[in-house]
Amino acid sequence: GEYDRALPLLEEALAIRRAALEPGHPDIVESLNRLGMLHGRRGEYDRALPLYEEALARRRAALEPDDPDIAESLNNLGMLHAHRGEY
């Protein structure tokens, strides 16, 4: 519940991973999802959406179409749209 304390830490983690890892590394996607989740829990759906979309795009570029991780990203996007009332 300490979202204000968590936000800068998650943003820093994503920045470090983007700088240190190859673009297709799964840890970048993990950071994108965690940051998106935090924004979603705060009701900041417009900030969560591009993070989830980037995570999905990265997974689609790196994985087979039927990989469960792609399903997880689709689920994250679906839940976000449901919370926004777009279902």
CSV table of C-alpha atoms in Angstrom, one decimal:
chain,number,residue,atom,x,y,z
A,1,GLY,CA,0.0,0.0,0.0
A,2,GLU,CA,3.0,2.4,0.0
A,3,TYR,CA,2.7,3.2,-3.6
A,4,ASP,CA,4.4,6.6,-3.3
A,5,ARG,CA,7.5,4.9,-1.9
A,6,ALA,CA,7.4,2.1,-4.4
A,7,LEU,CA,7.1,4.2,-7.6
A,8,PRO,CA,10.6,5.8,-7.7
A,9,LEU,CA,12.1,2.4,-6.8
A,10,LEU,CA,10.3,0.6,-9.7
A,11,GLU,CA,11.1,3.4,-12.1
A,12,GLU,CA,14.8,3.2,-11.1
A,13,ALA,CA,14.8,-0.6,-11.5
A,14,LEU,CA,13.4,-0.3,-15.0
A,15,ALA,CA,15.9,2.4,-16.0
A,16,ILE,CA,18.8,0.3,-14.7
A,17,ARG,CA,17.6,-2.8,-16.5
A,18,ARG,CA,17.1,-0.9,-19.8
A,19,ALA,CA,20.6,0.4,-19.6
A,20,ALA,CA,22.3,-2.8,-18.5
A,21,LEU,CA,20.4,-5.5,-20.4
A,22,GLU,CA,19.8,-6.4,-24.0
A,23,PRO,CA,16.5,-5.1,-25.3
A,24,GLY,CA,14.9,-8.6,-25.4
A,25,HIS,CA,15.8,-9.5,-21.8
A,26,PRO,CA,12.8,-10.8,-19.8
A,27,ASP,CA,13.8,-8.8,-16.7
A,28,ILE,CA,12.9,-5.6,-18.6
A,29,VAL,CA,9.5,-7.0,-19.2
A,30,GLU,CA,9.2,-7.9,-15.6
A,31,SER,CA,10.0,-4.3,-14.6
A,32,LEU,CA,7.5,-3.0,-17.1
A,33,ASN,CA,4.7,-5.3,-15.7
A,34,ARG,CA,5.5,-4.4,-12.1
A,35,LEU,CA,5.5,-0.7,-12.9
A,36,GLY,CA,2.3,-1.1,-14.9
A,37,MET,CA,0.7,-2.9,-12.0
A,38,LEU,CA,1.5,-0.2,-9.6
A,39,HIS,CA,0.0,2.5,-11.8
A,40,GLY,CA,-3.1,0.3,-12.3
A,41,ARG,CA,-3.5,-0.1,-8.5
A,42,ARG,CA,-3.3,3.7,-8.2
A,43,GLY,CA,-6.0,4.1,-10.8
A,44,GLU,CA,-3.5,5.6,-13.2
A,45,TYR,CA,-4.6,3.6,-16.2
A,46,ASP,CA,-3.3,5.9,-18.8
A,47,ARG,CA,0.2,5.5,-17.3
A,48,ALA,CA,-0.2,1.7,-17.0
A,49,LEU,CA,-1.3,1.1,-20.6
A,50,PRO,CA,1.9,1.9,-22.5
A,51,LEU,CA,3.9,-0.1,-20.0
A,52,TYR,CA,1.7,-3.2,-20.5
A,53,GLU,CA,1.7,-2.6,-24.3
A,54,GLU,CA,5.5,-2.5,-24.4
A,55,ALA,CA,5.7,-5.6,-22.3
A,56,LEU,CA,3.4,-7.4,-24.7
A,57,ALA,CA,5.3,-6.2,-27.8
A,58,ARG,CA,8.6,-7.3,-26.3
A,59,ARG,CA,7.2,-10.7,-25.5
A,60,ARG,CA,5.7,-11.2,-28.9
A,61,ALA,CA,9.1,-10.3,-30.5
A,62,ALA,CA,11.0,-12.7,-28.3
A,63,LEU,CA,8.6,-15.7,-27.8
A,64,GLU,CA,6.5,-18.2,-29.7
A,65,PRO,CA,2.9,-17.0,-30.2
A,66,ASP,CA,1.5,-19.6,-27.8
A,67,ASP,CA,3.9,-18.9,-24.9
A,68,PRO,CA,2.1,-18.5,-21.5
A,69,ASP,CA,4.0,-15.3,-20.9
A,70,ILE,CA,2.2,-13.7,-23.9
A,71,ALA,CA,-1.0,-14.8,-22.3
A,72,GLU,CA,0.0,-13.1,-19.1
A,73,SER,CA,0.6,-9.8,-20.9
A,74,LEU,CA,-2.8,-10.1,-22.7
A,75,ASN,CA,-4.4,-10.8,-19.4
A,76,ASN,CA,-2.8,-7.7,-17.9
A,77,LEU,CA,-4.1,-5.5,-20.8
A,78,GLY,CA,-7.5,-7.1,-20.6
A,79,MET,CA,-7.8,-6.4,-16.9
A,80,LEU,CA,-6.6,-2.9,-17.3
A,81,HIS,CA,-9.3,-2.2,-20.0
A,82,ALA,CA,-11.9,-3.8,-17.7
A,83,HIS,CA,-11.0,-1.5,-14.8
A,84,ARG,CA,-11.2,1.4,-17.2
A,85,GLY,CA,-14.7,0.3,-18.1
A,86,GLU,CA,-13.8,-0.6,-21.7
A,87,TYR,CA,-15.0,-4.2,-21.8
